[in-house]
XYZ file of C-alpha atoms in Angstrom:
548
model
C 0.052 0.462 -0.362
C 1.094 3.762 -0.642
C 0.399 4.595 3.173
C 1.042 2.847 6.478
C -1.126 1.394 8.461
C -0.167 3.625 11.626
C -1.257 6.532 8.975
C -4.790 4.812 8.390
C -5.333 4.050 11.914
C -5.150 7.708 12.462
C -7.213 8.643 9.490
C -9.922 6.035 11.375
C -9.433 7.528 14.738
C -10.042 11.094 13.258
C -13.022 9.647 10.725
C -15.049 7.202 13.192
C -16.480 10.098 15.976
C -17.861 11.677 12.333
C -20.305 9.199 11.734
C -22.907 6.965 13.751
C -21.098 3.612 14.123
C -22.499 0.371 15.789
C -19.458 -0.163 19.024
C -17.107 -3.418 18.397
C -17.310 -2.860 14.393
C -14.967 -4.367 12.600
C -13.074 -1.418 10.410
C -11.485 -3.066 6.764
C -9.295 -0.159 3.988
C -10.925 -1.703 0.817
C -10.117 0.173 -2.827
C -7.629 1.136 -5.293
C -5.283 1.644 -2.283
C -6.078 -1.709 -0.001
C -5.341 -3.500 -3.538
C -2.105 -1.548 -3.872
C -3.133 0.627 -6.372
C -3.699 4.492 -5.708
C -2.575 7.259 -5.830
C -2.420 10.624 -4.144
C -6.453 11.891 -5.759
C -7.601 8.509 -4.522
C -10.361 8.286 -1.585
C -9.431 6.065 2.025
C -12.201 3.726 1.687
C -13.430 2.630 5.331
C -16.078 -0.379 5.302
C -17.369 -0.968 9.220
C -19.280 -4.272 9.742
C -21.607 -4.472 12.536
C -22.051 -8.250 13.705
C -25.578 -8.544 13.951
C -28.513 -8.526 10.625
C -28.888 -4.415 10.567
C -30.315 -3.409 7.495
C -27.337 -0.707 7.218
C -27.370 1.895 4.084
C -26.241 1.281 0.454
C -24.911 5.019 0.274
C -21.492 5.901 1.661
C -20.517 9.079 3.491
C -18.522 11.544 1.733
C -16.198 13.398 4.500
C -13.100 15.286 4.764
C -10.034 14.461 6.989
C -6.814 15.606 7.019
C -6.690 16.896 3.692
C -7.884 13.434 2.921
C -11.182 12.459 0.968
C -13.118 9.756 2.962
C -15.878 7.603 1.604
C -17.620 5.351 4.729
C -19.573 2.297 4.162
C -21.459 0.184 6.178
C -22.761 -3.562 6.022
C -23.902 -5.955 8.481
C -22.504 -9.763 8.220
C -26.057 -10.953 7.179
C -25.748 -8.035 4.493
C -22.331 -9.516 3.495
C -23.676 -13.335 3.702
C -26.438 -12.764 1.357
C -23.786 -10.847 -1.303
C -21.772 -13.983 -1.461
C -24.862 -16.132 -1.218
C -26.057 -14.053 -4.607
C -22.870 -13.277 -6.256
C -22.727 -16.415 -7.962
C -26.419 -16.420 -9.586
C -26.221 -12.702 -10.566
C -23.121 -13.083 -12.412
C -24.317 -16.048 -14.333
C -27.907 -13.754 -14.756
C -25.074 -11.021 -16.522
C -25.632 -7.596 -17.024
C -26.808 -5.660 -13.867
C -24.082 -8.069 -11.628
C -20.976 -5.413 -11.482
C -22.418 -3.344 -8.583
C -22.518 -6.876 -6.646
C -19.523 -8.637 -7.656
C -17.517 -4.834 -7.246
C -18.638 -4.737 -3.434
C -17.295 -8.750 -2.303
C -14.309 -8.149 -4.655
C -13.576 -4.717 -2.331
C -14.100 -6.957 0.662
C -12.196 -10.608 -0.531
C -8.985 -8.130 -0.733
C -9.573 -5.624 2.386
C -7.021 -4.469 4.687
C -8.648 -5.645 8.253
C -8.000 -2.402 10.567
C -10.364 -3.070 13.485
C -11.746 -6.477 14.737
C -9.837 -9.000 12.644
C -11.043 -12.266 13.856
C -14.621 -11.130 12.223
C -13.490 -10.003 9.437
C -11.384 -12.612 8.650
C -15.518 -14.344 10.116
C -16.851 -12.701 6.909
C -14.201 -13.397 4.189
C -14.815 -17.504 5.086
C -18.197 -17.062 3.846
C -16.571 -17.210 0.181
C -13.712 -18.990 -1.504
C -11.952 -16.442 -3.336
C -10.971 -19.073 -6.080
C -14.692 -19.728 -6.407
C -14.617 -16.337 -6.802
C -12.599 -15.161 -8.733
C -13.555 -17.723 -10.983
C -16.637 -16.161 -11.062
C -15.106 -12.855 -12.267
C -13.246 -14.438 -15.330
C -16.212 -16.064 -16.187
C -18.438 -13.050 -16.087
C -15.571 -10.955 -18.254
C -15.927 -13.728 -20.914
C -19.263 -13.375 -21.493
C -19.292 -9.650 -21.465
C -16.331 -10.065 -24.179
C -18.477 -12.751 -25.946
C -21.143 -10.864 -26.816
C -18.987 -7.198 -27.134
C -17.191 -9.224 -29.612
C -19.814 -11.081 -31.466
C -21.790 -7.279 -31.721
C -18.593 -5.929 -33.311
C -19.117 -8.415 -36.333
C -23.034 -8.151 -36.315
C -22.047 -4.315 -36.819
C -19.191 -4.492 -39.665
C -21.485 -6.867 -41.632
C -23.494 -4.094 -41.530
C -20.736 -1.579 -42.499
C -20.625 0.510 -39.921
C -16.272 -0.306 -39.457
C -15.602 2.202 -36.793
C -17.850 0.874 -34.152
C -17.182 -2.226 -34.534
C -13.638 -1.619 -33.980
C -15.061 0.593 -30.495
C -16.747 -2.517 -30.207
C -13.745 -4.730 -30.479
C -11.752 -2.186 -28.269
C -14.390 -3.301 -25.505
C -14.700 -7.230 -26.237
C -10.759 -7.316 -25.894
C -10.758 -4.915 -22.227
C -13.460 -7.133 -21.295
C -11.116 -10.751 -22.003
C -8.428 -9.621 -20.924
C -9.992 -8.834 -17.636
C -11.271 -12.146 -18.068
C -7.614 -13.565 -18.620
C -6.738 -11.741 -15.348
C -9.654 -12.553 -13.504
C -7.578 -15.983 -13.536
C -4.627 -14.814 -12.454
C -5.786 -13.035 -9.224
C -5.797 -10.143 -10.434
C -10.099 -9.604 -9.520
C -10.173 -5.660 -9.556
C -13.153 -4.639 -11.605
C -12.482 -1.237 -11.985
C -10.656 -1.377 -15.803
C -8.648 1.973 -15.142
C -6.088 0.042 -13.259
C -6.353 -2.635 -15.832
C -2.174 -1.570 -16.754
C -1.330 -1.824 -13.449
C -3.300 -4.910 -13.007
C -1.287 -6.714 -16.198
C 1.984 -4.585 -14.482
C 1.657 -7.290 -11.441
C 1.152 -10.098 -13.759
C 4.647 -9.647 -15.473
C 5.917 -10.516 -18.718
C 3.635 -12.469 -20.892
C 2.951 -12.557 -24.672
C -0.767 -12.435 -24.432
C -0.376 -9.042 -22.297
C 2.048 -7.730 -24.705
C -0.529 -8.181 -27.551
C -3.732 -6.775 -25.949
C -1.427 -3.499 -25.312
C -0.547 -3.193 -28.815
C -4.543 -3.583 -30.022
C -5.852 -2.188 -26.893
C -7.056 0.555 -28.787
C -7.745 1.132 -33.014
C -5.323 4.210 -32.736
C -2.722 2.077 -30.296
C -2.762 -0.448 -33.105
C -2.523 2.084 -35.983
C -4.373 -0.899 -37.969
C -7.274 -0.106 -39.865
C -11.169 -0.346 -38.803
C -11.498 -3.541 -40.477
C -7.984 -4.748 -39.586
C -8.347 -3.953 -35.863
C -11.335 -5.985 -35.800
C -10.121 -9.286 -37.484
C -6.767 -9.389 -35.242
C -9.046 -8.182 -32.182
C -11.140 -11.072 -32.403
C -8.386 -13.910 -33.131
C -6.643 -12.322 -30.088
C -10.365 -12.623 -27.789
C -10.129 -16.388 -28.308
C -6.335 -17.028 -27.630
C -7.316 -15.236 -24.326
C -10.050 -17.779 -23.620
C -13.358 -15.798 -25.095
C -15.149 -18.808 -26.482
C -18.107 -18.668 -28.942
C -17.189 -15.726 -31.215
C -15.571 -17.271 -34.312
C -16.827 -15.558 -37.256
C -19.021 -17.869 -39.943
C -21.511 -17.140 -42.795
C -24.629 -17.125 -41.667
C -24.028 -16.953 -37.929
C -25.767 -14.012 -37.503
C -30.094 -13.046 -38.397
C -31.966 -10.747 -37.671
C -34.429 -11.381 -34.800
C -37.907 -9.242 -33.310
C -37.637 -7.062 -29.958
C -40.932 -7.015 -29.490
C -42.408 -3.521 -31.595
C -45.458 -2.503 -32.879
C -45.667 -0.898 -36.508
C -48.448 1.138 -37.079
C -49.096 2.511 -40.803
C -51.294 5.283 -41.710
C -51.577 5.348 -45.462
C -47.657 5.689 -46.613
C -46.086 6.139 -43.480
C -45.231 4.188 -41.507
C -44.897 4.294 -37.375
C -42.994 1.689 -35.343
C -43.814 1.848 -31.289
C -40.845 0.550 -28.572
C -42.422 -0.033 -25.576
C -45.785 1.135 -25.635
C -44.466 4.993 -25.182
C -42.051 6.005 -28.114
C -43.340 6.369 -31.139
C -40.385 6.375 -34.159
C -41.675 7.809 -37.671
C -39.989 6.339 -40.743
C -38.828 8.502 -43.807
C -40.073 6.772 -47.269
C -36.394 5.002 -47.649
C -35.880 3.765 -43.910
C -39.822 2.528 -44.686
C -38.634 0.421 -47.256
C -35.992 -0.661 -45.691
C -38.365 -1.851 -42.410
C -40.768 -3.417 -44.599
C -38.551 -5.828 -46.073
C -37.331 -7.125 -42.963
C -37.768 -10.499 -42.029
C -36.909 -12.037 -38.631
C -34.806 -15.268 -38.816
C -33.051 -14.167 -41.918
C -28.883 -14.286 -41.439
C -27.460 -10.556 -42.546
C -26.536 -11.393 -45.414
C -30.492 -12.565 -47.196
C -31.272 -9.537 -44.753
C -29.754 -6.900 -46.537
C -30.026 -8.814 -49.907
C -32.983 -8.433 -49.275
C -33.891 -4.495 -48.738
C -31.915 -4.233 -51.969
C -34.575 -5.845 -53.950
C -37.177 -3.421 -51.950
C -35.810 -0.516 -53.222
C -33.155 0.177 -50.028
C -30.208 -0.572 -51.955
C -27.132 -0.769 -49.290
C -29.562 -0.126 -46.380
C -27.031 -1.725 -44.001
C -26.655 1.881 -41.886
C -30.392 1.872 -42.003
C -30.353 -1.915 -40.058
C -27.328 -0.946 -38.045
C -30.065 2.793 -37.043
C -32.903 0.051 -36.291
C -30.498 -2.445 -34.046
C -29.121 0.761 -32.129
C -32.961 2.263 -31.043
C -33.835 -1.347 -30.313
C -36.642 -2.032 -32.612
C -34.575 -4.783 -34.234
C -32.103 -7.099 -32.820
C -29.781 -9.304 -33.418
C -29.267 -13.040 -32.544
C -26.029 -15.879 -32.861
C -27.841 -18.929 -33.961
C -27.806 -21.720 -31.911
C -27.494 -18.751 -28.762
C -29.871 -16.544 -28.537
C -30.071 -12.486 -29.114
C -26.567 -10.737 -28.586
C -26.915 -8.007 -25.839
C -23.587 -6.525 -25.143
C -22.755 -4.119 -21.992
C -19.698 -2.575 -20.964
C -19.489 -2.850 -17.196
C -18.682 -0.357 -15.401
C -20.072 2.231 -17.833
C -23.094 3.673 -18.561
C -25.863 1.071 -18.691
C -26.188 -0.555 -22.001
C -29.400 -0.156 -23.631
C -31.227 0.790 -26.510
C -30.013 4.432 -27.932
C -32.393 7.253 -27.850
C -32.366 10.174 -30.557
C -33.165 13.467 -29.611
C -36.823 14.264 -30.068
C -37.431 15.640 -34.195
C -38.496 18.891 -34.518
C -40.123 18.552 -37.165
C -43.336 20.420 -37.327
C -45.969 20.030 -37.966
C -45.497 16.553 -35.604
C -48.415 15.121 -36.917
C -50.334 15.342 -40.070
C -53.053 13.560 -41.926
C -51.217 11.149 -43.456
C -48.571 10.598 -40.315
C -46.170 11.583 -38.064
C -44.457 14.265 -40.145
C -40.473 12.849 -41.008
C -37.301 14.538 -41.409
C -36.416 13.102 -44.953
C -35.919 9.808 -46.998
C -34.090 7.547 -44.613
C -35.433 9.325 -40.899
C -36.306 7.436 -38.030
C -37.379 10.235 -35.775
C -38.493 10.916 -32.790
C -41.500 11.686 -31.604
C -40.853 14.938 -28.295
C -40.275 12.318 -25.478
C -42.637 11.566 -22.109
C -42.038 13.557 -18.774
C -40.718 10.452 -17.222
C -37.648 9.733 -19.679
C -37.214 14.400 -19.317
C -36.646 13.419 -15.207
C -34.375 10.484 -16.264
C -31.790 12.465 -18.695
C -32.299 15.666 -15.766
C -31.103 13.183 -13.211
C -28.366 11.377 -15.507
C -26.471 15.111 -16.851
C -26.543 15.677 -12.727
C -24.891 12.074 -12.156
C -22.675 12.670 -15.423
C -21.310 15.958 -13.854
C -20.503 14.673 -10.662
C -18.231 11.266 -12.230
C -16.789 14.379 -14.336
C -15.306 15.767 -11.140
C -14.750 11.994 -10.528
C -12.197 11.742 -13.484
C -10.855 14.765 -13.370
C -9.723 13.557 -9.581
C -8.086 10.518 -11.156
C -6.275 12.393 -14.073
C -4.504 14.493 -11.527
C -3.312 11.597 -9.240
C -2.192 9.559 -12.098
C -0.337 12.712 -12.974
C 1.171 12.909 -10.140
C 2.143 9.334 -9.580
C 3.239 9.387 -12.890
C 1.347 6.498 -13.839
C 0.890 7.598 -17.691
C -1.434 4.553 -18.804
C -4.063 5.251 -15.681
C -4.315 9.064 -16.728
C -4.752 7.858 -20.189
C -7.677 6.226 -19.536
C -8.726 8.756 -16.678
C -8.591 11.276 -19.719
C -10.782 9.001 -21.574
C -13.240 8.646 -18.877
C -12.966 12.282 -18.360
C -14.600 12.603 -22.087
C -16.542 10.402 -21.375
C -18.883 11.528 -18.501
C -18.731 14.889 -20.020
C -20.402 13.917 -23.529
C -22.557 12.037 -21.627
C -23.981 15.240 -19.867
C -24.753 16.653 -23.418
C -26.485 13.666 -24.503
C -28.165 13.624 -21.148
C -29.254 17.286 -21.766
C -30.334 16.781 -25.673
C -33.306 14.656 -23.532
C -30.774 11.287 -25.028
C -32.042 8.720 -22.095
C -31.222 5.184 -21.847
C -26.992 6.810 -23.020
C -24.972 4.716 -25.627
C -22.311 2.637 -24.517
C -19.282 4.398 -23.728
C -16.988 3.449 -26.568
C -20.181 4.874 -28.579
C -20.805 8.168 -27.349
C -18.472 10.736 -29.260
C -19.742 9.073 -32.641
C -23.442 8.595 -31.033
C -22.497 13.121 -30.918
C -24.210 12.356 -34.872
C -27.926 12.223 -32.771
C -27.116 16.059 -31.777
C -28.787 19.033 -34.229
C -26.286 21.449 -36.066
C -25.171 24.644 -33.499
C -21.990 27.077 -33.019
C -21.049 24.878 -29.343
C -22.563 21.249 -30.519
C -20.266 21.936 -33.438
C -17.106 22.853 -31.769
C -17.778 19.748 -28.984
C -18.191 17.441 -31.503
C -14.660 18.491 -33.580
C -12.399 18.725 -29.961
C -13.885 15.293 -28.832
C -13.034 13.772 -31.690
C -9.642 14.773 -31.194
C -9.229 13.834 -27.175
C -10.897 10.313 -27.917
C -7.254 9.871 -29.230
C -5.176 11.998 -27.023
C -1.751 10.269 -25.704
C -0.514 10.891 -22.283
C 3.458 9.237 -22.253
C 4.884 12.417 -20.262
C 4.302 14.924 -17.658
C 4.517 17.497 -20.614
C 2.104 15.649 -22.661
C -0.627 14.702 -19.617
C -0.880 18.433 -18.040
C -1.573 19.486 -22.236
C -4.626 16.603 -21.985
C -5.559 18.715 -18.456
C -5.882 21.586 -20.032
C -7.869 21.257 -22.985
C -9.986 18.391 -21.250
C -11.190 21.246 -18.656
C -11.644 23.786 -21.456
C -14.049 20.484 -23.229
C -15.984 20.378 -19.363
C -16.163 24.380 -19.692
C -17.275 24.008 -22.806
C -19.791 21.254 -22.364
C -20.732 22.743 -19.356
C -22.026 25.695 -21.527
C -23.562 24.074 -23.957
C -25.820 22.270 -21.401
C -26.087 24.952 -18.388
C -24.161 23.001 -16.294
C -21.481 25.914 -15.600
C -22.141 26.788 -12.778
C -22.117 23.118 -11.252
C -19.480 23.358 -7.977
C -16.512 20.985 -8.100
C -18.329 17.912 -5.662
C -14.937 16.089 -4.011
C -13.112 19.715 -3.617
C -14.472 20.521 0.064
C -17.484 19.586 2.414
C -19.325 22.560 1.190
C -19.247 21.763 -2.781
C -20.069 17.807 -1.465
C -23.242 19.806 0.102
C -24.299 21.338 -3.440
C -23.993 18.613 -5.288
C -26.369 16.217 -3.293
C -28.846 19.972 -3.109
C -28.795 19.978 -6.983
C -29.158 15.959 -7.389
C -32.151 15.844 -4.751
C -34.432 18.247 -6.394
C -34.034 16.487 -9.661
C -34.536 12.677 -7.288
C -37.443 13.766 -6.035
C -39.123 14.573 -9.343
C -38.261 11.654 -10.987
C -39.956 9.936 -7.784
C -42.539 11.218 -8.366
C -42.772 10.475 -12.022
C -41.550 6.453 -11.053
C -38.361 7.285 -13.503
C -35.224 5.207 -13.566
C -32.928 6.420 -10.816
C -28.936 7.133 -12.660
C -27.577 4.778 -9.717
C -29.393 2.849 -7.317
C -27.916 4.362 -4.214
C -30.142 7.689 -4.849
C -32.848 6.457 -3.279
C -30.543 6.392 -0.007
C -30.431 9.842 -0.783
C -34.375 10.345 -0.791
C -35.001 8.510 1.701
C -32.508 10.940 3.804
C -34.290 13.936 2.775
C -30.937 15.081 0.539
C -28.739 14.010 3.374
C -25.439 11.828 3.949
C -26.926 8.667 5.254
C -24.097 8.013 8.044
C -23.915 11.906 9.402
C -23.624 12.313 13.108
C -25.896 14.200 14.539
C -24.698 17.949 15.594
């Protein structure tokens, strides 16, 4: 660890009086510092373990002690036992298990500070060997779906996006491979440190040369080909491209036609209107056909080169693609933006509806009519959360630069960029968000305008920045700060507090989020994170704050 046990015990002594804690609790240090990573910007993560059956809050309390940011979480032994009992089954179900896996991983690899006997008791509830197998399988499933999705996109002529999904699949594949060697820490930003700890290995070296399309120097198509090979060598099975392997499947939508105008109703609340050429491509779809057959049918129906249109249907969740013999391809990016159907900004075409149907913006239009209230409130909450994540990613970047951790700095810079773009998309009611690997390209969903044009141009440049030295890091930080300022001006968030700088700034952040959370709860909208429910129940206060 980069901090001594003596220092941590002293910090804990100063932290405990500031919270409500049960007497006799065990205390562990968890997170990146306990793992052996960390830097000067890393949180001090304390977990308090109560020997009982209590229901303790999920949301952490954030404190500032001796110039360090301290997070305090609480769990009872019963809650921990339930986590361990659920983790294998939850992981087997795929998406949504990362938070549970993360909590279990952090505890299993934690450093005891108080009541080591109780700490040992709860750690004995799960075998670390079993856990690392579970984590490896979970990452492998995610990698398999990402690679399959990349292959589908390439077949639809979306080479750049296919390369981006291959990049995501390779990261997931190497995380699976690393988990098999005991490196189970989930957060991807520490992958360079994990590979360094594993040591020289040909597969790790191959991954580093293919970590991103820009790093590889390959064209998009060649990058996908090499990435698929490496994923297989890393142990990801079931993602080898074969003719006729990928088919088009239904997505449970309803087609509604008035005259010549075709509408598609998704989820009984979102209405898309299709332009003439998009409508011809839509009518040509027959579920169960291979992608090769589907493209040929669209060509015959008067919609030649329909790959981009079908890819757009796929992004919006109007159709699915499936891997023969193994069901739908449902890609996801663990510990990133939730995977889900992309929702474009609402159409500005007027009139919205005419006698013959809703107004479409052009022959290839697939336009969403203005959004319902629930989606509006969900997008607003996500906008606030995206700004919090920008602040967090900036702290990670500053800390990595301070320690000369150039690879970590580069990943943190990319996170800062992508979180900022989550905010841009959310401000235009894009919700659920596209996966992080697509956010730069999905800026194409937004209308033209001076600020948005500048954001698109700068985002494309920042996505490929390199940090391999102090001067490059300083330049990247300046460029990202300028970019975030531009984004916040364009999205009305220019007064967003620097969330992690002080207790007052964190209080302002909670207040900003709480107002939107109340509206979202009233509309039964999805919360940006589960822990936001604790903020609601506490009336906007930190759940562990000591009484005055």
